[in-house]
């Protein structure tokens, strides 16, 4: 089955892998924003996670520990953001942007000497025989474990936010921090934990780029994936399954673009390259036209700092 | 009498000293500066230029001082870096990417005493700008021979960076050589629009592999396409680009094009030291030693290796030109007549695919 010289099975399998970094980072950011914090430092946390994961994987020889290292590195960087915005009540937008710049510089410095090294190989989760099954094989069984992890995390995030007490508390803090505070919840502490979760998820996403997708370390390896993740969160109106759909759509277009070129399609490359960004703008315009912020699903306290003395 | 003699000899000595410096403006110490488009650790293009810089240091020791800057974007930022280098006392500045062409010439106009050397470009607007290049397409013909004989799917791929003449030479030479040994071969070209973005290079290689391509040549600077090919577990082969990339031996890296800039850099800095420096335009290939063909590994059958080495040796001997007619352009119009070889002017301005390659060149 071929559509315009492109095998849809391979395309779907490819987009699932390509979208892992933006999916993980966007899931983390969705939780952060649901708790009422706008952290624009996703790109910075991703790139630091990419370096942290790479360094740990190279020194331990274990890709799994590498991903754990990426999570720790991303969470550690997010602590800077948490300290500035939750303790010192700095402006979240400015702090987030600064975090991205800081993360890019820090990773560039820390990555000196790691250029040109090969990290240990991240293996597929399931036996190769399963991946040989036509159609279902490459799509369902042919991936490394991080791809399954990303889908699992989508389900877990959705379940926790929607059905558990923790999720209810996170949403309460994000919708009305004053009310949540009046009920006795420690608003800033809950937000701190959400920020760290977002940092860890961005870090794992970054580590996927440096350990699986490329796999090597170079400066600025995430190349703007963090900004796409931020766009996807809004695109998905802060809902985990829509985040998955958005990430696959974005990943799908970027894979399709290269595949169409390889297949010798006549569609100009430039249009496909800009398609994801155009689509984000279109969705943002549609979603925000004539509707209130609440209708878009944005948490009511998004971007506002909280202090108990108020 | 004695006094007059003394004066005369003194003036003679003075005259010699001045005359000497006016004749050959040799320098006692040269500060040689290098502008790199990627990090030295790219393991390819920039790494190779840096090897050349180190060779200069080794050759002249205390008489040269090397300065370099990595990851300089092509464009306005390059002008700033070049100006800083020129103000910082550099005597000769090597700009090592095509995109530095206009910045190099613009800054050269402001610093007539500083020598500028631009790699792979064609503009020499000022007497202090020289250009140097290597005939990479000769190496591509060797790779194409291997690709045509090794492909099982009859689909070979090429990751292009930008549609500039140097890359067009490479694509066409690669395809023609493959076609010569395997008439059924098809070429897929993916344009990455970057010299150095490992994620994008890896994605491009993956897209080619997904389309059934089993031999990939890359015209970008990192090892990412080989890393991607390695994931296929031996089913896909590729080539080291710019540098040997021996970490991926024996497969997927079955051979390589090695840019050997060291002799040129040593010669040019040496010329500046002894005062014989002149503006020049150098374009050497396999014969001149600027393009080296890396070791062809045992992942390739002996007869393929022999055929590839014959192409290499014939090019070096001058008996084979990768562009020998009859060759038509993609649109069917004639380019080279039977037996004619491509003039350098055509190669330096090449902006078309040869007949048989499908797809359009992005504008």
XYZ file of C-alpha atoms in Angstrom:
673
model
C 0.000 0.000 0.000
C 1.609 3.192 -1.152
C 0.297 6.727 -1.169
C 2.295 8.922 -3.497
C 5.340 6.702 -3.087
C 5.122 6.725 0.703
C 4.314 3.695 2.772
C 1.821 4.832 5.458
C 2.904 2.074 7.850
C 6.481 3.300 7.846
C 5.278 6.883 8.082
C 3.199 6.175 11.185
C 5.991 4.177 12.809
C 8.401 7.000 12.029
C 6.231 9.779 13.374
C 5.672 7.911 16.653
C 9.414 7.906 17.270
C 10.035 11.428 15.974
C 7.384 12.977 18.203
C 8.609 11.423 21.489
C 10.704 14.429 22.620
C 7.979 17.008 22.014
C 5.305 14.701 23.440
C 7.140 14.141 26.727
C 8.051 17.805 27.127
C 4.515 18.925 26.262
C 2.962 16.484 28.768
C 5.191 17.861 31.507
C 4.393 21.429 30.561
C 0.657 20.630 30.459
C 0.791 19.550 34.110
C 2.847 22.614 35.031
C 0.341 24.908 33.352
C -2.629 23.085 34.872
C -1.143 23.998 38.249
C -1.166 27.652 37.195
C 2.501 28.107 36.297
C 3.677 29.221 32.869
C 7.215 27.926 32.376
C 8.612 29.064 29.031
C 11.954 27.414 29.812
C 11.033 24.061 28.234
C 13.715 24.368 25.550
C 16.362 25.084 28.179
C 15.299 22.140 30.331
C 15.242 19.858 27.299
C 18.728 20.731 26.170
C 20.145 20.374 29.677
C 18.347 17.027 29.932
C 19.849 16.034 26.576
C 23.338 16.740 27.899
C 22.696 15.224 31.341
C 21.291 12.070 29.779
C 24.164 11.815 27.327
C 26.859 12.279 29.966
C 25.328 9.742 32.346
C 24.736 7.204 29.565
C 28.299 7.525 28.268
C 29.860 7.132 31.714
C 27.629 4.334 32.984
C 27.113 2.599 29.643
C 23.433 2.267 30.439
C 20.836 4.102 28.319
C 18.243 3.618 31.060
C 20.390 5.420 33.628
C 20.974 8.023 30.928
C 17.289 8.796 30.707
C 17.136 8.952 34.503
C 20.077 11.369 34.402
C 18.244 13.469 31.828
C 15.210 13.620 34.111
C 17.336 14.665 37.096
C 19.169 17.317 35.058
C 15.908 18.757 33.705
C 14.312 18.757 37.164
C 17.393 20.379 38.692
C 17.293 23.204 36.173
C 13.560 23.655 36.773
C 14.339 24.155 40.475
C 16.007 27.443 39.554
C 12.782 28.511 37.897
C 10.767 27.287 40.898
C 12.967 29.170 43.362
C 12.730 32.414 41.404
C 8.994 32.311 40.714
C 7.604 30.521 43.788
C 9.912 31.895 46.478
C 11.010 35.254 45.103
C 7.818 35.767 43.077
C 9.650 36.789 39.891
C 7.729 37.255 36.662
C 7.119 33.808 35.179
C 7.400 34.760 31.512
C 10.703 36.572 31.928
C 12.118 33.868 34.191
C 11.113 31.138 31.749
C 12.756 32.867 28.803
C 15.884 33.418 30.873
C 15.868 29.738 31.816
C 15.968 28.750 28.135
C 18.917 31.031 27.412
C 20.701 29.854 30.547
C 20.057 26.193 29.716
C 21.431 26.552 26.191
C 24.588 28.232 27.452
C 25.056 25.857 30.362
C 24.699 22.772 28.169
C 27.130 24.217 25.636
C 29.689 24.728 28.394
C 29.102 21.372 30.053
C 29.148 19.562 26.729
C 32.746 20.535 25.937
C 34.632 17.329 25.367
C 31.564 15.236 24.621
C 31.471 15.995 20.898
C 31.902 13.049 18.585
C 31.310 10.323 21.194
C 28.829 7.526 20.530
C 26.365 6.820 23.360
C 25.289 3.249 24.220
C 22.522 1.921 21.997
C 18.945 2.019 23.258
C 17.469 -1.333 22.286
C 13.977 -2.215 21.156
C 11.648 -3.393 23.897
C 10.005 -6.331 22.196
C 11.567 -9.226 20.270
C 12.351 -8.561 16.612
C 9.999 -11.331 15.485
C 6.993 -9.267 16.566
C 8.224 -6.265 14.614
C 8.285 -8.384 11.447
C 4.475 -8.768 11.458
C 3.099 -6.820 8.498
C 1.465 -3.447 9.233
C 0.961 -3.932 12.986
C 4.569 -4.973 13.567
C 6.400 -1.739 12.791
C 3.645 0.431 14.279
C 2.892 -1.456 17.494
C 5.917 -3.574 18.315
C 8.957 -2.131 16.573
C 9.838 0.715 18.932
C 12.300 1.311 21.728
C 10.896 1.470 25.270
C 10.797 5.265 25.451
C 8.084 5.382 22.781
C 5.868 3.106 24.893
C 6.821 5.100 27.971
C 5.632 8.311 26.310
C 2.231 6.794 25.517
C 2.006 5.332 29.006
C 2.772 8.738 30.485
C -0.005 10.278 28.386
C -2.488 7.837 29.886
C -1.076 8.285 33.388
C -1.201 12.082 33.179
C -4.757 11.953 31.911
C -5.835 9.538 34.640
C -4.146 11.415 37.450
C -5.446 14.814 36.390
C -8.969 13.616 35.783
C -9.712 10.926 38.338
C -7.437 11.257 41.345
C -7.376 13.506 44.383
C -3.878 14.711 43.473
C -5.161 15.753 40.076
C -8.052 17.594 41.635
C -5.684 19.480 43.942
C -3.391 20.401 41.017
C -6.328 21.681 39.015
C -7.723 23.586 42.017
C -4.383 25.310 42.522
C -4.296 26.226 38.858
C -7.873 27.466 38.648
C -8.014 29.488 41.864
C -4.988 29.544 44.093
C -6.778 31.674 46.688
C -9.547 29.124 47.101
C -7.068 26.267 47.226
C -5.092 28.135 49.854
C -8.261 28.756 51.890
C -8.873 25.007 51.833
C -5.466 24.500 53.393
C -3.417 23.353 50.403
C 0.182 24.535 50.190
C -0.089 26.268 46.824
C 3.576 27.023 46.257
C 4.716 23.589 47.371
C 2.295 21.864 44.989
C 3.410 24.129 42.192
C 7.048 23.426 42.994
C 6.446 19.691 42.599
C 4.585 20.245 39.320
C 7.465 22.386 38.002
C 9.926 19.635 38.882
C 7.742 17.070 37.119
C 7.689 19.304 34.047
C 11.476 19.663 34.206
C 11.976 15.916 34.506
C 9.692 15.191 31.547
C 11.428 17.831 29.406
C 14.767 16.315 30.458
C 13.719 12.823 29.344
C 12.479 14.284 26.066
C 15.823 15.983 25.551
C 17.700 12.815 26.418
C 15.726 10.990 23.717
C 17.158 13.394 21.147
C 20.773 12.941 22.223
C 20.567 9.202 23.008
C 18.239 7.771 20.360
C 17.309 10.166 17.630
C 20.707 11.592 16.661
C 22.539 9.880 18.734
C 25.435 12.129 19.735
C 26.001 15.392 21.557
C 26.244 18.775 19.843
C 25.427 22.266 21.084
C 21.766 23.208 20.865
C 20.806 19.701 19.793
C 17.107 20.099 20.606
C 16.900 22.800 17.914
C 13.668 24.457 19.038
C 11.690 21.342 20.015
C 10.845 22.979 23.358
C 9.024 25.835 21.655
C 6.971 23.393 19.618
C 6.111 21.566 22.855
C 4.861 24.844 24.322
C 2.704 25.458 21.268
C 1.291 21.935 21.461
C 0.102 22.467 25.053
C -2.043 25.405 23.945
C -3.015 23.590 20.735
C -4.212 20.687 22.893
C -6.126 22.976 25.283
C -4.206 21.464 28.232
C -5.656 17.952 27.742
C -3.211 14.995 27.718
C -4.736 12.948 24.879
C -4.919 16.019 22.701
C -1.278 16.653 23.540
C -0.540 13.193 22.120
C -2.550 13.971 18.983
C -0.834 17.326 18.567
C 2.635 15.872 19.024
C 1.975 13.113 16.474
C 0.560 15.627 14.038
C 3.670 17.778 14.320
C 5.983 14.787 14.221
C 3.991 13.398 11.299
C 4.365 16.509 9.195
C 8.119 16.682 9.746
C 8.553 12.998 8.820
C 6.222 13.343 5.855
C 8.200 16.332 4.608
C 11.448 14.372 4.403
C 9.754 11.239 3.094
C 8.069 13.152 0.296
C 11.470 14.506 -0.720
C 13.026 11.051 -0.635
C 10.128 9.703 -2.692
C 10.688 12.438 -5.266
C 7.374 14.211 -4.756
C 6.714 17.437 -6.617
C 5.361 19.275 -3.555
C 7.757 22.107 -2.673
C 9.651 21.367 0.532
C 9.278 24.870 1.893
C 5.511 24.624 2.311
C 5.750 21.405 4.261
C 8.538 22.771 6.432
C 6.415 25.679 7.540
C 3.201 23.647 7.843
C 3.482 22.791 11.571
C 3.981 26.415 12.510
C 1.220 27.642 10.225
C -1.083 25.050 11.728
C -0.304 26.236 15.254
C -1.144 29.803 14.311
C -4.374 28.725 12.639
C -5.447 26.646 15.641
C -4.593 29.466 18.047
C -6.621 31.914 15.994
C -9.622 29.572 15.771
C -9.484 28.747 19.452
C -9.178 32.299 20.641
C -11.676 33.870 18.262
C -14.713 35.174 20.115
C -14.280 32.904 23.061
C -13.239 33.505 26.626
C -10.032 32.196 28.117
C -12.096 29.696 30.090
C -13.617 28.248 26.931
C -10.140 27.491 25.637
C -9.525 25.496 28.785
C -6.726 27.650 30.091
C -6.289 27.427 33.875
C -7.691 30.620 35.376
C -4.615 31.361 37.498
C -2.140 30.632 34.706
C 0.954 32.783 35.008
C -0.047 34.434 38.279
C 2.219 34.196 41.276
C 0.799 33.394 44.702
C 1.839 34.501 48.145
C -0.005 33.414 51.276
C 0.130 36.872 52.871
C -2.204 38.400 50.313
C 88.437 59.034 4.031
C 87.873 56.470 6.635
C 84.861 58.320 7.884
C 83.350 58.514 4.415
C 83.854 54.814 3.951
C 82.095 54.128 7.209
C 79.135 56.285 6.255
C 78.899 54.677 2.873
C 78.833 51.209 4.260
C 76.281 52.255 6.874
C 73.988 53.692 4.241
C 74.452 50.570 2.179
C 73.406 48.451 5.129
C 70.393 50.676 5.717
C 69.455 50.502 2.087
C 69.668 46.739 2.134
C 67.508 46.570 5.216
C 64.804 48.757 3.679
C 65.167 47.260 0.248
C 64.820 43.790 1.672
C 61.587 44.562 3.434
C 60.132 46.345 0.427
C 60.904 43.472 -1.903
C 59.644 40.481 0.001
C 57.356 41.420 2.852
C 58.107 38.353 4.854
C 56.765 38.366 8.365
C 58.647 37.244 11.454
C 55.524 35.929 13.045
C 52.146 35.158 11.535
C 48.853 35.105 13.338
C 46.665 32.705 11.365
C 42.963 32.741 12.151
C 40.234 30.274 11.222
C 36.475 30.702 11.099
C 34.530 27.442 11.442
C 30.892 26.876 10.542
C 30.389 24.063 13.077
C 32.078 22.755 16.201
C 35.464 21.056 15.842
C 33.820 18.011 17.367
C 31.552 17.524 14.344
C 33.892 14.757 13.257
C 33.665 15.955 9.662
C 34.137 19.200 7.778
C 35.203 21.541 10.588
C 37.258 18.844 12.291
C 39.262 18.468 9.085
C 39.901 22.210 8.775
C 41.069 22.239 12.368
C 43.459 19.393 11.605
C 44.883 21.667 8.914
C 45.245 24.511 11.410
C 47.101 22.235 13.814
C 49.396 21.133 11.007
C 50.314 24.790 10.467
C 51.152 25.153 14.144
C 53.264 22.025 14.014
C 55.093 23.096 10.870
C 56.122 26.553 12.067
C 56.035 26.292 15.863
C 56.674 29.631 17.562
C 56.505 31.547 14.294
C 52.737 31.178 14.053
C 49.928 31.837 16.416
C 46.643 30.081 15.699
C 43.285 31.514 16.598
C 39.918 30.043 15.690
C 36.240 30.438 16.355
C 33.735 27.605 16.117
C 30.069 27.562 15.107
C 30.063 30.961 13.424
C 26.720 31.437 11.631
C 26.898 32.237 7.925
C 25.670 35.793 7.443
C 25.897 39.043 9.370
C 27.436 37.417 12.446
C 30.353 36.237 10.335
C 31.226 39.827 9.442
C 31.407 40.745 13.105
C 33.701 37.794 13.845
C 35.909 38.575 10.851
C 36.185 42.224 11.812
C 37.150 41.297 15.362
C 39.788 38.919 14.075
C 41.217 41.505 11.687
C 41.321 44.111 14.446
C 42.831 41.541 16.779
C 45.994 41.298 14.711
C 45.328 38.340 12.451
C 47.590 38.391 9.394
C 45.697 35.772 7.479
C 42.117 34.634 7.982
C 40.732 31.393 6.580
C 36.935 31.367 6.242
C 35.957 27.767 5.848
C 32.416 27.671 4.481
C 30.662 28.722 1.280
C 28.273 31.054 3.123
C 31.133 33.278 4.307
C 31.744 34.407 0.720
C 30.141 37.856 0.903
C 31.166 38.628 4.513
C 34.760 37.713 3.633
C 34.853 40.073 0.673
C 33.097 42.846 2.610
C 35.554 42.713 5.513
C 38.537 42.277 3.172
C 37.711 45.674 1.651
C 38.211 47.319 5.045
C 41.473 45.577 5.922
C 43.701 45.603 2.832
C 46.755 44.483 4.846
C 45.108 41.311 6.095
C 45.022 38.287 3.797
C 41.705 36.504 3.444
C 41.328 32.941 2.244
C 37.817 31.742 1.460
C 37.088 28.043 1.051
C 34.789 26.770 -1.739
C 33.779 30.220 -2.972
C 34.361 32.010 -6.264
C 34.416 35.726 -5.373
C 37.792 37.481 -5.228
C 36.687 41.118 -5.266
C 39.826 42.463 -3.632
C 43.533 41.728 -4.149
C 43.794 40.371 -0.594
C 41.134 37.689 -1.105
C 42.139 34.258 -2.345
C 39.924 31.238 -2.778
C 40.656 27.565 -2.420
C 38.566 24.512 -3.015
C 38.836 20.787 -3.522
C 37.400 18.674 -6.319
C 35.135 16.705 -4.013
C 33.189 15.446 -7.027
C 36.147 13.227 -7.929
C 35.634 11.430 -4.631
C 31.899 11.258 -5.309
C 32.626 9.318 -8.495
C 34.451 6.703 -6.411
C 31.546 6.559 -3.958
C 29.040 6.315 -6.797
C 30.890 3.334 -8.203
C 30.654 1.561 -4.843
C 27.018 2.618 -4.432
C 25.976 1.352 -7.863
C 27.604 -2.034 -7.336
C 26.546 -2.483 -3.701
C 22.885 -1.474 -3.780
C 20.426 -4.357 -3.600
C 17.277 -2.255 -3.891
C 18.747 -0.225 -6.784
C 17.880 2.862 -4.760
C 20.702 5.095 -3.610
C 20.378 8.308 -1.623
C 22.101 11.638 -1.232
C 21.571 14.112 1.591
C 22.106 17.556 0.113
C 22.857 20.608 2.210
C 22.149 23.584 -0.042
C 21.619 23.616 -3.824
C 24.960 25.277 -4.602
C 27.316 24.257 -7.444
C 29.650 22.276 -5.172
C 26.774 20.075 -3.992
C 25.316 19.766 -7.501
C 28.711 18.526 -8.709
C 28.653 15.916 -5.989
C 25.136 14.682 -6.690
C 25.671 14.440 -10.441
C 29.085 12.781 -10.186
C 27.723 10.270 -7.664
C 24.752 9.435 -9.882
C 26.708 9.197 -13.140
C 29.281 6.854 -11.614
C 26.571 4.656 -10.107
C 24.632 4.601 -13.388
C 27.743 3.558 -15.257
C 28.105 0.338 -13.252
C 24.384 -0.237 -12.638
C 21.966 1.063 -15.308
C 18.937 0.350 -13.084
C 20.008 2.598 -10.261
C 17.672 5.336 -8.987
C 18.795 8.310 -6.936
C 16.758 9.996 -4.189
C 17.927 13.396 -3.001
C 16.826 14.932 0.302
C 17.662 18.564 0.982
C 18.369 19.219 4.644
C 19.033 22.963 4.189
C 21.740 22.925 6.808
C 25.437 22.139 6.985
C 25.272 20.978 10.534
C 22.130 19.874 12.378
C 22.571 16.264 13.492
C 18.885 15.751 14.322
C 17.834 16.864 10.880
C 20.617 14.920 9.174
C 19.555 11.785 11.057
C 15.909 12.343 10.115
C 16.902 12.814 6.470
C 18.848 9.556 6.490
C 15.915 7.797 8.132
C 13.520 9.112 5.491
C 15.809 7.761 2.760
C 16.093 4.369 4.475
C 12.309 4.254 4.894
C 12.033 4.759 1.142
C 14.132 1.669 0.496
C 17.464 3.388 -0.059
C 20.379 1.199 1.030
C 23.400 3.340 0.152
C 23.546 6.884 1.545
C 25.995 9.627 0.706
C 25.800 12.792 2.795
C 26.915 16.280 1.911
C 26.432 17.564 5.457
C 29.054 17.820 8.160
C 28.211 15.445 10.997
C 28.353 11.700 11.553
C 24.591 11.537 12.208
C 23.672 9.948 8.827
C 26.166 7.140 9.498
C 24.793 6.718 13.017
C 21.330 6.354 11.512
C 22.572 3.879 8.895
C 24.253 1.860 11.656
C 20.843 1.234 13.230
C 19.875 -0.821 10.162
C 22.372 -3.462 11.266
C 24.467 -3.775 8.121
C 21.643 -3.499 5.567
C 22.484 0.133 4.816
C 25.931 1.494 3.998
C 27.269 5.011 3.771
C 30.442 7.025 3.441
C 32.558 9.195 5.661
C 32.133 12.783 4.541
C 34.918 15.396 4.807
C 36.615 13.341 7.497
C 37.360 9.608 7.579
C 34.734 8.944 10.281
C 36.585 5.738 11.125
C 34.420 5.195 14.219
C 31.813 3.704 11.860
C 34.169 1.219 10.199
C 33.881 -1.365 8.718
C 30.174 -0.838 8.143
C 28.116 1.293 7.595
C 31.148 3.433 6.677
C 32.664 1.521 3.746
C 34.823 4.347 2.426
C 35.161 8.089 2.754
C 36.164 11.368 1.212
C 38.802 13.027 3.350
C 39.387 16.731 2.871
C 43.089 17.183 3.312
C 43.557 20.907 3.875
C 46.821 20.689 5.812
C 49.263 20.983 2.847
C 47.453 24.038 1.516
C 47.329 25.785 4.895
C 50.988 25.057 5.576
C 51.948 26.347 2.123
C 49.935 29.568 2.398
C 51.105 30.491 5.894
C 54.639 29.588 4.830
C 54.338 31.908 1.845
C 53.306 34.692 4.167
C 56.326 34.014 6.390
C 58.865 34.075 3.566
C 57.205 36.829 1.593
C 56.173 34.911 -1.521
C 52.452 35.191 -0.833
C 50.256 36.033 -3.820
C 46.530 36.073 -4.474
C 45.460 32.721 -5.852
C 42.595 30.436 -6.755
C 43.356 26.799 -6.058
C 41.133 23.881 -7.006
C 42.939 20.592 -6.541
C 41.540 17.096 -6.373
C 42.660 13.513 -5.914
C 45.795 14.105 -7.977
C 46.793 17.131 -5.890
C 46.243 15.257 -2.640
C 43.513 17.592 -1.400
C 40.885 14.891 -1.776
C 41.843 11.584 -0.205
C 39.791 8.415 -0.516
C 39.579 6.732 2.872
C 40.276 3.056 3.291
C 37.669 0.872 1.523
C 36.653 -1.681 4.131
C 36.107 -5.431 3.890
C 32.338 -4.909 4.076
C 32.702 -4.389 0.315
C 33.458 -7.380 -1.965
C 36.927 -7.456 -3.504
C 35.754 -6.763 -7.067
C 33.817 -3.681 -5.943
C 36.848 -2.457 -4.059
C 39.029 -3.034 -7.121
C 36.598 -1.147 -9.381
C 36.419 1.777 -6.969
C 40.181 1.923 -6.636
C 40.538 1.856 -10.410
C 38.228 4.876 -10.678
C 40.293 6.627 -8.022
C 43.599 5.844 -9.723
C 42.323 6.749 -13.204
C 41.117 10.109 -11.926
C 44.449 10.690 -10.206
C 46.288 9.774 -13.413
C 44.102 12.126 -15.410
C 42.786 9.409 -17.735
C 39.256 9.610 -16.355
C 37.100 12.675 -15.775
C 33.912 12.093 -13.746
C 32.023 14.279 -16.208
C 32.781 12.802 -19.615
C 30.194 13.105 -22.422
C 27.761 12.245 -23.747
C 25.810 13.750 -20.855
C 22.411 15.385 -21.088
C 20.780 17.657 -18.567
C 17.657 16.556 -16.691
C 15.400 18.364 -19.177
C 16.905 16.405 -22.061
C 19.018 19.211 -23.513
C 22.601 18.445 -24.432
C 25.381 19.338 -22.037
C 28.513 17.468 -23.029
C 29.142 15.926 -26.441
C 30.587 12.423 -26.869
C 34.040 12.300 -25.299
C 34.010 15.896 -24.101
C 34.872 16.635 -20.491
C 33.246 19.303 -18.376
C 35.025 22.656 -18.366
C 35.711 24.063 -14.889
C 33.443 27.020 -15.578
C 30.450 24.698 -16.044
C 31.247 22.863 -12.824
C 31.644 26.038 -10.780
C 28.258 27.272 -11.929
C 26.399 23.970 -12.041
C 22.721 24.413 -11.246
C 21.066 21.407 -12.892
C 20.609 17.667 -12.452
C 21.882 15.389 -15.194
C 19.439 13.241 -17.139
C 17.963 10.394 -15.112
C 17.727 12.104 -11.731
C 14.126 12.777 -10.732
C 12.819 15.626 -8.619
C 13.277 19.356 -8.700
C 16.102 21.411 -7.315
C 14.674 23.740 -4.661
C 15.198 27.379 -5.508
